[in-house]
Structure formats: C-alpha cells, structure tokens
Short mmCIF file of C-alpha atoms and ligand atoms in Angstrom, two decimals:
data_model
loop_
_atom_site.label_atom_id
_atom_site.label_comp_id
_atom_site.label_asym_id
_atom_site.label_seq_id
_atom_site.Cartn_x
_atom_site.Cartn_y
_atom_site.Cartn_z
CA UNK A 1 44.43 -45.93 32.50
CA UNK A 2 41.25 -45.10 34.95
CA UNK A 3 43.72 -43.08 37.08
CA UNK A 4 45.52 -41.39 34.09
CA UNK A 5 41.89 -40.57 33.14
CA UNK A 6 40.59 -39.05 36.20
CA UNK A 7 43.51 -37.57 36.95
CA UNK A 8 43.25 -35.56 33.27
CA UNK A 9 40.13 -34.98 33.20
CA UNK A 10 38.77 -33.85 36.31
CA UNK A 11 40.20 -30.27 36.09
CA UNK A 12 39.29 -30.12 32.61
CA UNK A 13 35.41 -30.93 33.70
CA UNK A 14 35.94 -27.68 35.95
CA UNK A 15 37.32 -25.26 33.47
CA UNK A 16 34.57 -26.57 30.98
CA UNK A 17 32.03 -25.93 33.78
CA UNK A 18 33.14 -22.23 34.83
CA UNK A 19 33.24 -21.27 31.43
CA UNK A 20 29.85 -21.80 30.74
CA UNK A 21 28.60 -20.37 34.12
CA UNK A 22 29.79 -17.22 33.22
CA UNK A 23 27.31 -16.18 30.67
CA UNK A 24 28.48 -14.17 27.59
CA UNK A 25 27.26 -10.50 27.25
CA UNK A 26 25.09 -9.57 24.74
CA UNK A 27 25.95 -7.61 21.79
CA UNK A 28 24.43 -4.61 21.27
CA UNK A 29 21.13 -3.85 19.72
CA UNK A 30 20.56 -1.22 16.92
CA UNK A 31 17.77 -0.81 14.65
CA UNK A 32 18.00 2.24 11.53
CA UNK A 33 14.78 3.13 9.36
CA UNK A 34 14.43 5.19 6.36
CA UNK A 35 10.88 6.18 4.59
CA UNK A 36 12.33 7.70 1.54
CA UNK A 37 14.43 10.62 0.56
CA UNK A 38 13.34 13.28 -1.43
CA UNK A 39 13.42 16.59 -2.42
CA UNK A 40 11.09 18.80 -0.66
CA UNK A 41 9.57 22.35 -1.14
CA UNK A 42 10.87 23.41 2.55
CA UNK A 43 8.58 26.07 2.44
CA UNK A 44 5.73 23.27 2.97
CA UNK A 45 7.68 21.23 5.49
CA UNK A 46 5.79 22.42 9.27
CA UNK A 47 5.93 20.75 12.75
CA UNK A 48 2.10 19.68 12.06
CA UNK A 49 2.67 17.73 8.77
CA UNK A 50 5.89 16.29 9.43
CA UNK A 51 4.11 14.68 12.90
CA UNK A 52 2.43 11.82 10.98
CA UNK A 53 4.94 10.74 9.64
CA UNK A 54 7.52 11.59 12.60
CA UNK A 55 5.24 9.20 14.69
CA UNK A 56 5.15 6.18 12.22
CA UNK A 57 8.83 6.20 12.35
CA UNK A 58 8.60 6.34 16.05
CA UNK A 59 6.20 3.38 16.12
CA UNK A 60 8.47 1.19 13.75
CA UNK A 61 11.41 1.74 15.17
CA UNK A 62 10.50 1.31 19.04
CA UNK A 63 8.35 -1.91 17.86
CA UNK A 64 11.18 -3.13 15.76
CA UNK A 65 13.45 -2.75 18.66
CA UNK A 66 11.42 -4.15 21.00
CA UNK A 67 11.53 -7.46 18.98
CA UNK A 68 14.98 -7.73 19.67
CA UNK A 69 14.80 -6.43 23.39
CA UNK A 70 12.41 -9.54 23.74
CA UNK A 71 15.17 -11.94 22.25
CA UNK A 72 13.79 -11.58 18.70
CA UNK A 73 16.20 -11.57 15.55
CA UNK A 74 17.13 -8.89 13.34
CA UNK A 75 15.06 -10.72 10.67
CA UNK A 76 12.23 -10.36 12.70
CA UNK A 77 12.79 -6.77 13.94
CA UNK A 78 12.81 -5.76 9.86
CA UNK A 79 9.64 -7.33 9.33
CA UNK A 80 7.97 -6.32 12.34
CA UNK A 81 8.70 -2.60 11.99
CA UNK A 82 8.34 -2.57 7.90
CA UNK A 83 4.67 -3.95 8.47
CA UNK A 84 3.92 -1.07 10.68
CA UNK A 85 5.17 1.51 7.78
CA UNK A 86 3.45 -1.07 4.88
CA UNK A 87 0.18 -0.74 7.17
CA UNK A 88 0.40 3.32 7.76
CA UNK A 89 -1.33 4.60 4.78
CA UNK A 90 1.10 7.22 4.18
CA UNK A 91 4.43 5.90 2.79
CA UNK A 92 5.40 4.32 -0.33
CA UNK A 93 4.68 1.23 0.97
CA UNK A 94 1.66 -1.25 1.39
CA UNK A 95 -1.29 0.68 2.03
CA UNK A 96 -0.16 4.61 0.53
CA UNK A 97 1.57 3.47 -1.98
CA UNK A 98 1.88 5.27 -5.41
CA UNK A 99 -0.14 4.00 -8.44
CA UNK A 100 1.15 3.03 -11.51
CA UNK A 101 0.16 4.71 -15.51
CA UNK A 102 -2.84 2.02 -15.47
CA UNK A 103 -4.21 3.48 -11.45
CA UNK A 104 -2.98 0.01 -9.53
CA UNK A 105 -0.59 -0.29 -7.53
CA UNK A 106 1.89 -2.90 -7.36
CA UNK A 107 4.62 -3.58 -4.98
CA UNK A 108 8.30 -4.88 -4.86
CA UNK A 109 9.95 -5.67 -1.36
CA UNK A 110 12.84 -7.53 -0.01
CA UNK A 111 14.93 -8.74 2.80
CA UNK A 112 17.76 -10.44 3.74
CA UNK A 113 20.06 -11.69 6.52
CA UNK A 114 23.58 -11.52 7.02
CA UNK A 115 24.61 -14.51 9.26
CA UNK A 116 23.65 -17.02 6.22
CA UNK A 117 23.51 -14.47 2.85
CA UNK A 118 19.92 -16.37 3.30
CA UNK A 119 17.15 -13.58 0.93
CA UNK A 120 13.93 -13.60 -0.11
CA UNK A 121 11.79 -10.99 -2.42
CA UNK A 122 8.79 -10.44 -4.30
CA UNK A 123 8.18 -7.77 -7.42
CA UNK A 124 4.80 -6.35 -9.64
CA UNK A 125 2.23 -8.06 -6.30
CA UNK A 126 -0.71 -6.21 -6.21
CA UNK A 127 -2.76 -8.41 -3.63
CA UNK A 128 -0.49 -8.79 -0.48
CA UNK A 129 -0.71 -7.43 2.22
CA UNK A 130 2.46 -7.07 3.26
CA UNK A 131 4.67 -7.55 1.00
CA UNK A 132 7.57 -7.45 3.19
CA UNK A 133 6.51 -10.52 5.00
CA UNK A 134 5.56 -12.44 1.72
CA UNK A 135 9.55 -11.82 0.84
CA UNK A 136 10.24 -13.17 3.76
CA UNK A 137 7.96 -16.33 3.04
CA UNK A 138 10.16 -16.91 0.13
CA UNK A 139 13.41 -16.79 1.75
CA UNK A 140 12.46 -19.42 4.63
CA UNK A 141 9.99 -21.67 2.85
CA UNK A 142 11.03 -21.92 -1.18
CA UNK A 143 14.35 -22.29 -3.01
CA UNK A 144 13.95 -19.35 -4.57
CA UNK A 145 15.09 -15.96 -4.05
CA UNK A 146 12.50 -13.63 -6.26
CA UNK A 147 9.15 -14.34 -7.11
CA UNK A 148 6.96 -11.73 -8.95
CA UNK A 149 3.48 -10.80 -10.16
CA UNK A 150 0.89 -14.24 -9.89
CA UNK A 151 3.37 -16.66 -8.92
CA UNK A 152 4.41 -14.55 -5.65
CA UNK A 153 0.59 -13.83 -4.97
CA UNK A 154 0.05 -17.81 -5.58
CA UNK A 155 2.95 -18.42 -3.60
CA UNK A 156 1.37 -15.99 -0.69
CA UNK A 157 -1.70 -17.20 -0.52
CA UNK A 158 -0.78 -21.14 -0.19
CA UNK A 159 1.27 -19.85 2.37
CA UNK A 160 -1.46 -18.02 4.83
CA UNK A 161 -0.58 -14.66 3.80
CA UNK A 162 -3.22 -12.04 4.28
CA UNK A 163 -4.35 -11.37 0.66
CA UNK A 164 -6.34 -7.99 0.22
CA UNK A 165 -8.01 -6.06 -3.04
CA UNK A 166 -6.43 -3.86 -5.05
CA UNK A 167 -8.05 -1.32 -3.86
CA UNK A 168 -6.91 -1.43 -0.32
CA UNK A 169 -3.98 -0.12 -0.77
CA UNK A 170 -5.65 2.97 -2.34
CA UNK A 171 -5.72 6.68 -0.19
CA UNK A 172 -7.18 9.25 -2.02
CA UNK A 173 -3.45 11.14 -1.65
CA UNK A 174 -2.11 8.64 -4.21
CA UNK A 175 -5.52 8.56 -6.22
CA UNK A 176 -5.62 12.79 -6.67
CA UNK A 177 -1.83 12.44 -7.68
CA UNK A 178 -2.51 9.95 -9.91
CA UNK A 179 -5.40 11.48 -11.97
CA UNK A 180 -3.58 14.86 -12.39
CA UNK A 181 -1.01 12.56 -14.29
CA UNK A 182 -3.35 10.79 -16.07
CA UNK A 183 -4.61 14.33 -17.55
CA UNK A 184 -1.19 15.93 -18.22
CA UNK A 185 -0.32 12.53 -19.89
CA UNK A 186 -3.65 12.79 -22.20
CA UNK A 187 -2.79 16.59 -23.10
CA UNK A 188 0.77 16.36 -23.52
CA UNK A 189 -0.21 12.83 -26.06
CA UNK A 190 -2.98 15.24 -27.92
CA UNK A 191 0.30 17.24 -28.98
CA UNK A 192 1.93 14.31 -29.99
CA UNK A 193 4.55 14.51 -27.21
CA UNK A 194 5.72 11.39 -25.11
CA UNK A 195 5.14 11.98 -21.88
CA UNK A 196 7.86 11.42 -19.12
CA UNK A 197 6.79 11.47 -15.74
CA UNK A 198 8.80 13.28 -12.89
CA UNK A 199 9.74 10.65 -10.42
CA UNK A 200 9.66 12.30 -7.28
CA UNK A 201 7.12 10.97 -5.00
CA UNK A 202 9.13 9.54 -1.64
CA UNK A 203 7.92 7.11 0.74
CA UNK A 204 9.79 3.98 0.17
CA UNK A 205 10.70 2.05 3.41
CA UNK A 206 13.56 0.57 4.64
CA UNK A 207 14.94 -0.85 8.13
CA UNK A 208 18.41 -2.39 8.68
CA UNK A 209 18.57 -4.00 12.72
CA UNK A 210 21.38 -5.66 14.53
CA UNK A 211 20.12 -7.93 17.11
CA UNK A 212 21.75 -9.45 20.42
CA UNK A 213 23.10 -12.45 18.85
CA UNK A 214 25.54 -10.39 16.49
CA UNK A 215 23.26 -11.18 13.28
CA UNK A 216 22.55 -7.79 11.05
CA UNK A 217 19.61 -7.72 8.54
CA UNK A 218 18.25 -5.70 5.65
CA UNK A 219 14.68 -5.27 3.99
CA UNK A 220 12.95 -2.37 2.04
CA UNK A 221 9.81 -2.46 1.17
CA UNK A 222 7.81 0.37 -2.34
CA UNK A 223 5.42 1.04 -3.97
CA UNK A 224 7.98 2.23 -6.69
CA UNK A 225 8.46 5.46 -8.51
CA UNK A 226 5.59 7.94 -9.56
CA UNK A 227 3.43 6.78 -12.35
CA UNK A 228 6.07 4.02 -13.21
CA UNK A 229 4.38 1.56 -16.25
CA UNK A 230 2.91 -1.58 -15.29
CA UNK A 231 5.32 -4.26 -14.47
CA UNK A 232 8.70 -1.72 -13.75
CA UNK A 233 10.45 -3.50 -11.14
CA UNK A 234 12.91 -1.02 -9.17
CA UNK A 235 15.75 -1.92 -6.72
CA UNK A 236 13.70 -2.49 -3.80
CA UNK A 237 13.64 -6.56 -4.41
CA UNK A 238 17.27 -6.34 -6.23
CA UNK A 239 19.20 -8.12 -3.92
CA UNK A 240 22.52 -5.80 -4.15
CA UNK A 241 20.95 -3.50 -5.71
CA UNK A 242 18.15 -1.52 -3.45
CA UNK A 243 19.35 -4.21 -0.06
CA UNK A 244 21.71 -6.26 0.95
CA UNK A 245 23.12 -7.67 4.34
CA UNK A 246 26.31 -9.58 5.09
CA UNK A 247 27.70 -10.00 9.02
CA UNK A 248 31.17 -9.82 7.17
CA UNK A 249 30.23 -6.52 6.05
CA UNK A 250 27.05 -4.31 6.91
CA UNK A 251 23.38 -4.17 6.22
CA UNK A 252 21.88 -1.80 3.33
CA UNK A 253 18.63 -0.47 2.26
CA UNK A 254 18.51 2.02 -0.37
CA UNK A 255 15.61 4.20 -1.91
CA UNK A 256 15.69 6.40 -4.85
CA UNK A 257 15.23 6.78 -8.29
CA UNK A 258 15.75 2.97 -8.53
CA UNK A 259 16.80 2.07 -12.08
CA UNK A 260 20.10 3.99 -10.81
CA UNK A 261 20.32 1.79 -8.25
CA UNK A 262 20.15 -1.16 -10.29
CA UNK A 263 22.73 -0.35 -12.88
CA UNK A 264 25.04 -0.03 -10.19
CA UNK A 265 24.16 -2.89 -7.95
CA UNK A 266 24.59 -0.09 -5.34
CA UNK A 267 23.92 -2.05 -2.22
CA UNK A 268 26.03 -4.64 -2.77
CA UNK A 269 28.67 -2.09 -4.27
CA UNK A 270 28.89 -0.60 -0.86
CA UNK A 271 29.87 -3.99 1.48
CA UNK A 272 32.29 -4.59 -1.96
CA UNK A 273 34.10 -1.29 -0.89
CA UNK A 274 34.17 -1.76 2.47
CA UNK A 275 35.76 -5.52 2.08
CA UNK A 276 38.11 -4.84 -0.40
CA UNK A 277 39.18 -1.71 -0.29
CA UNK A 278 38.66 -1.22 3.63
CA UNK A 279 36.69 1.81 3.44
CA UNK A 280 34.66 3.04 6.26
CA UNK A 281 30.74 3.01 6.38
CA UNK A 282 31.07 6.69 5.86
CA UNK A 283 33.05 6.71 2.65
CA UNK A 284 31.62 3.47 0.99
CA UNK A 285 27.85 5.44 1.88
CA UNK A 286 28.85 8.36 0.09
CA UNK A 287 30.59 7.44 -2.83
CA UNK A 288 28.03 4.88 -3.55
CA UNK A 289 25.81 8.07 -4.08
CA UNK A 290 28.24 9.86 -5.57
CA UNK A 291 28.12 7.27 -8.48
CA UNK A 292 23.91 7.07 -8.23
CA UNK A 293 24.26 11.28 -8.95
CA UNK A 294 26.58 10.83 -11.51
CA UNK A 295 24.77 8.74 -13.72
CA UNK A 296 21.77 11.24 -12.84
CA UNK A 297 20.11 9.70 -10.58
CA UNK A 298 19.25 11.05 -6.86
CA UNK A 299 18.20 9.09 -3.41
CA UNK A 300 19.45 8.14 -0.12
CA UNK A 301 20.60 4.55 1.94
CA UNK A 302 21.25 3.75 5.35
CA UNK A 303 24.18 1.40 6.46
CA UNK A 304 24.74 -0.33 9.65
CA UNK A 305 27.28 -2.88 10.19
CA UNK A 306 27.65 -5.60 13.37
CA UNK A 307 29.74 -3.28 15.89
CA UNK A 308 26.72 -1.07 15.76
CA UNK A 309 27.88 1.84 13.69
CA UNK A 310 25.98 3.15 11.15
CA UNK A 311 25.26 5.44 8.53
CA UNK A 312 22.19 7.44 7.16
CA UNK A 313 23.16 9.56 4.04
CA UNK A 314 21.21 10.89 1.16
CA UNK A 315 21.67 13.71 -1.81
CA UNK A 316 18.04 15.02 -1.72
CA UNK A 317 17.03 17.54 0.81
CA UNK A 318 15.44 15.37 2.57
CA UNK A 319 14.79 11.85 3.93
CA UNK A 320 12.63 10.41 6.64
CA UNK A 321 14.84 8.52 9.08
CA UNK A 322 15.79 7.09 12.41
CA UNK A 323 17.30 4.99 14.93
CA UNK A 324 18.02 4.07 17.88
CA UNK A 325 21.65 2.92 19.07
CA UNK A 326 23.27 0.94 21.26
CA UNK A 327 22.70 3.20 23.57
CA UNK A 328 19.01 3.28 23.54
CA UNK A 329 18.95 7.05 22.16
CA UNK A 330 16.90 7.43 19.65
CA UNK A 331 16.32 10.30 17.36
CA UNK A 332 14.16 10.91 13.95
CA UNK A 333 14.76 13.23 11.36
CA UNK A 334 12.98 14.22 8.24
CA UNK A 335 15.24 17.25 6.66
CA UNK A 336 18.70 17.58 7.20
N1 LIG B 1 13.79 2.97 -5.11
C1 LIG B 1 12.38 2.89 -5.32
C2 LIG B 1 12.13 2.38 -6.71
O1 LIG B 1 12.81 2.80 -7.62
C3 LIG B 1 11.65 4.17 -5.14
C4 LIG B 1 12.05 5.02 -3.95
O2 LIG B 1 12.90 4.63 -3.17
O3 LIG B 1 11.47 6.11 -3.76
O4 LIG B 1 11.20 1.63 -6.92
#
C-alpha cells in the first residue's frame, strides 16, 4: 500500500508542482469613462474650453488605470477615477453638479461588480462627499442595495464618510444657470403656464474598468437633470437601469435624459441582448438607444465586456469620453 502510494503519487506531486511554477498571465486591463453626452452648440466648442474638461478625463482615467496596474480591482479603479470627476467642479457630479427647482443639489450614484452581481447605491444625498464611494459603502458593508436621502447620509456618516455642506458642491456655473430658471419659471407661472424645464445640462459621470484578475465593474455617478424637482431620482443608482455589470456579460454606465432610461431598464436590457440573443456589444449599444430615442428620450452609454472590447455610443452630438485599452493607448474625445 506505501509502495502503491509512492509509486502514484510521486509524479503526480511533480505535475502539481510545475503547474503552479508557471505563473498564469494576466488578463488585460481596460478602463472606459464617460462625463455625459449632450447636445452642443458646436459653434462654442474651442480647443481652450474643451481642455478642462479634456484633462479631468485624462486624470481619471490614467488614475483609474493605475489602480489596476498596481494590482487594484476594477471596483476600485471605478471609484478611484469617479472621485476625481465627483471632486472636479465641473461635471454633473459631486462638486459642479446641477441644482434642483428649490437651488440644492442632490445626488444619485451607483456601482456594481460583475464577478458576484454584488451593488450598492445611494439617491436624493445632499451631504456626501462622494457619493460614489458612499454607494460603494452600501454594497460591502449593509444588506442593502439602495439607500436614499437621510438614511444614506446616516448610513455615510456612521461609516467615516467625508460629510460636507450643501453648499460645497455649489460653483457659481450651476448657481447663474439656476437663477435664470428660477426667473423664467416665475414669469412663465405669472401667465399661468406650467413651466417645463429643458433638460439638457451634461456632465454625468460614468467609468466601466476591467482589471487583471478578469473581474469587470460599473458605476456612474449625477447630479441629475437640469432643474429636476426635489427628490427625482434618475437612472444613475437604478441598478439596470443607468449601470449594470455582469462578467457573463459586460459592464454599463449610461447617462441621459434618465426617466428614459428607467422605463426601459436600459442597462440591464443591453447584457439581456447580448446573452440571449447573442448580439455583439455594438448592436446591443445601439439598439438600446434606439429604443431610449424612440420613446423620446436622448443620451449616450459605454459598454465594455471581459475580453476587453468595448463600446462608447451616444445619439447627441456630443459626449465626453475615453479610454484606454489593452494596449495602453489611450484617447479622449468630446464631439464625435
Ligand atoms: N441620467 C442622468 C439622470 O437622469 C442625467 C445625465 O446623464 O445627464 O439623472
């Protein structure tokens, strides 16, 4: 029996050891931004203003990839490089962000990871920070998936979050833009008119990352739409709706006019097409906003699934956006 078992197992033992000397490669890493899609007076668009922005999207995409470089997840690269967009003062997002019909803002964000279906977001928070990272607090330390208004700030705070006044998030871009509204609205009531808002203000952000260890993730972070009432919630947090991530499948983050979105659970519509009826990234990208601009509405998503391919698509004119591949090359784009 001793015999039988050396015998057996010795060359076994060898295999078993130059397997695991040979150490498997890594898979590729990718990491795809958005910061809204819009349409644009072209006219307006020059070099000099679309720099800002060009170099925000250069910071958050080289820091998010970085992340990953340094053996970080694509959980963390999503975080990492929406915080640097939340923080910029000029997006959608965080600090920037549009206010709503009362002059507050409030903010919706999500994420979520693909290896486990494992989400987390918050809605209607008008004291955190980052409200990207507070999603993420609810994903890895609650049972829940959403939390909104006082019981996500609540939530944030017991959890070390860095908790800020309203009026941080407050540039005087968002304030002028607000108080022109605020007048048309009071003229256009005098007349006894309702007043409806154009939604067109762009500057939501989003960041979909594939990391070494073959994991993809999704997260999107808003301010929401232009003058929106107090407590709208858009697709942003909507798991399915404005993100979603499955490894089975591909990563999503969508921006737009977000009620759209919603009614037809567009991110999660688009890993549905490409499971069951085997459509490309490509196809499932575009007829997802096919449907979004049938119904009326108008926006953009990017798509990356855990080969590394990916998508950015959009039916504005515009939409502030970049990557870089497996490659390494990078490139950033703001109109088409
Ligand atoms: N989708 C966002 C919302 O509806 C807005 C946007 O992406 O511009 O809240």
């Amino acid at each position: 029996m001793k015999k039988y078992f050396w015998g057996l197992s010795l060359p076994v033992f060898l295999i078993i050891t130059s397997f695991n000397s040979s150490k498997p490669a890594d898979n590729p890493i990718v990491i795809v931004i958005h910061a809204g899609a819009g349409n644009m007076d072209l006219s307006h668009s020059k070099p000099e203003t679309r720099k800002p922005v060009e170099d925000k999207l250069n910071e958050a995409l080289e820091l998010g990839h970085k992340v990953m470089v340094n053996g970080g997840t694509s959980t963390d690269a999503v975080e990492a490089a929406i915080n640097v967009m939340e923080n910029a003062g000029i997006f959608d997002a965080g600090k920037g962000a549009i206010f709503n019909s009362d002059g507050k803002v409030e903010l919706d964000a999500s994420i979520m990871q693909g290896k486990d279906l494992k989400a987390g977001s918050v809605a209607a928070v008008m004291t955190i920070k980052n409200p990207i990272t507070a999603a993420r607090a609810v994903m890895e330390k609650s049972t829940h998936v959403m939390l909104v208004a006082r019981g996500a700030e609540d939530f944030a705070k017991a959890h070390g979050l860095e908790m800020v006044d309203n009026s941080y998030f407050y540039t005087p871009g968002a304030m002028n833009e607000w108080k022109s509204l605020k007048d048309k609205e009071n003229q256009i009531r005098k007349s006894g008119q309702n007043f409806l808002p154009e939604t067109n203000k762009w500057g939501t952000c989003g960041v979909v990352a594939l990391d070494k260890y073959g994991n993809i993730a999704a997260g999107t972070s808003t301010g929401g739409v232009t003058y929106k009432k107090p407590g709208r919630v858009g697709d942003s947090p909507i798991i399915g709706a404005g993100t979603y991530a499955d490894n089975t499948s591909c990563a999503v983050s969508c921006t737009g006019t977000g009620e759209y979105f919603i009614r037809l659970g567009v991110a999660r519509d688009i890993t549905n097409m490409i499971v069951y009826k085997g459509y490309s990234l490509q196809k499932a990208a575009a007829e997802a906003l096919a449907k979004v601009k049938a119904l009326g509405g108008e926006g953009g998503l990017i798509v990356l699934n855990k080969n590394g391919q990916f998508v950015m698509d959009f039916t504005t004119n515009a939409m502030n956006r970049g990557y870089i591949d497996q490659n390494g090359k990078k490139e950033i784009k703001i109109i088409r």
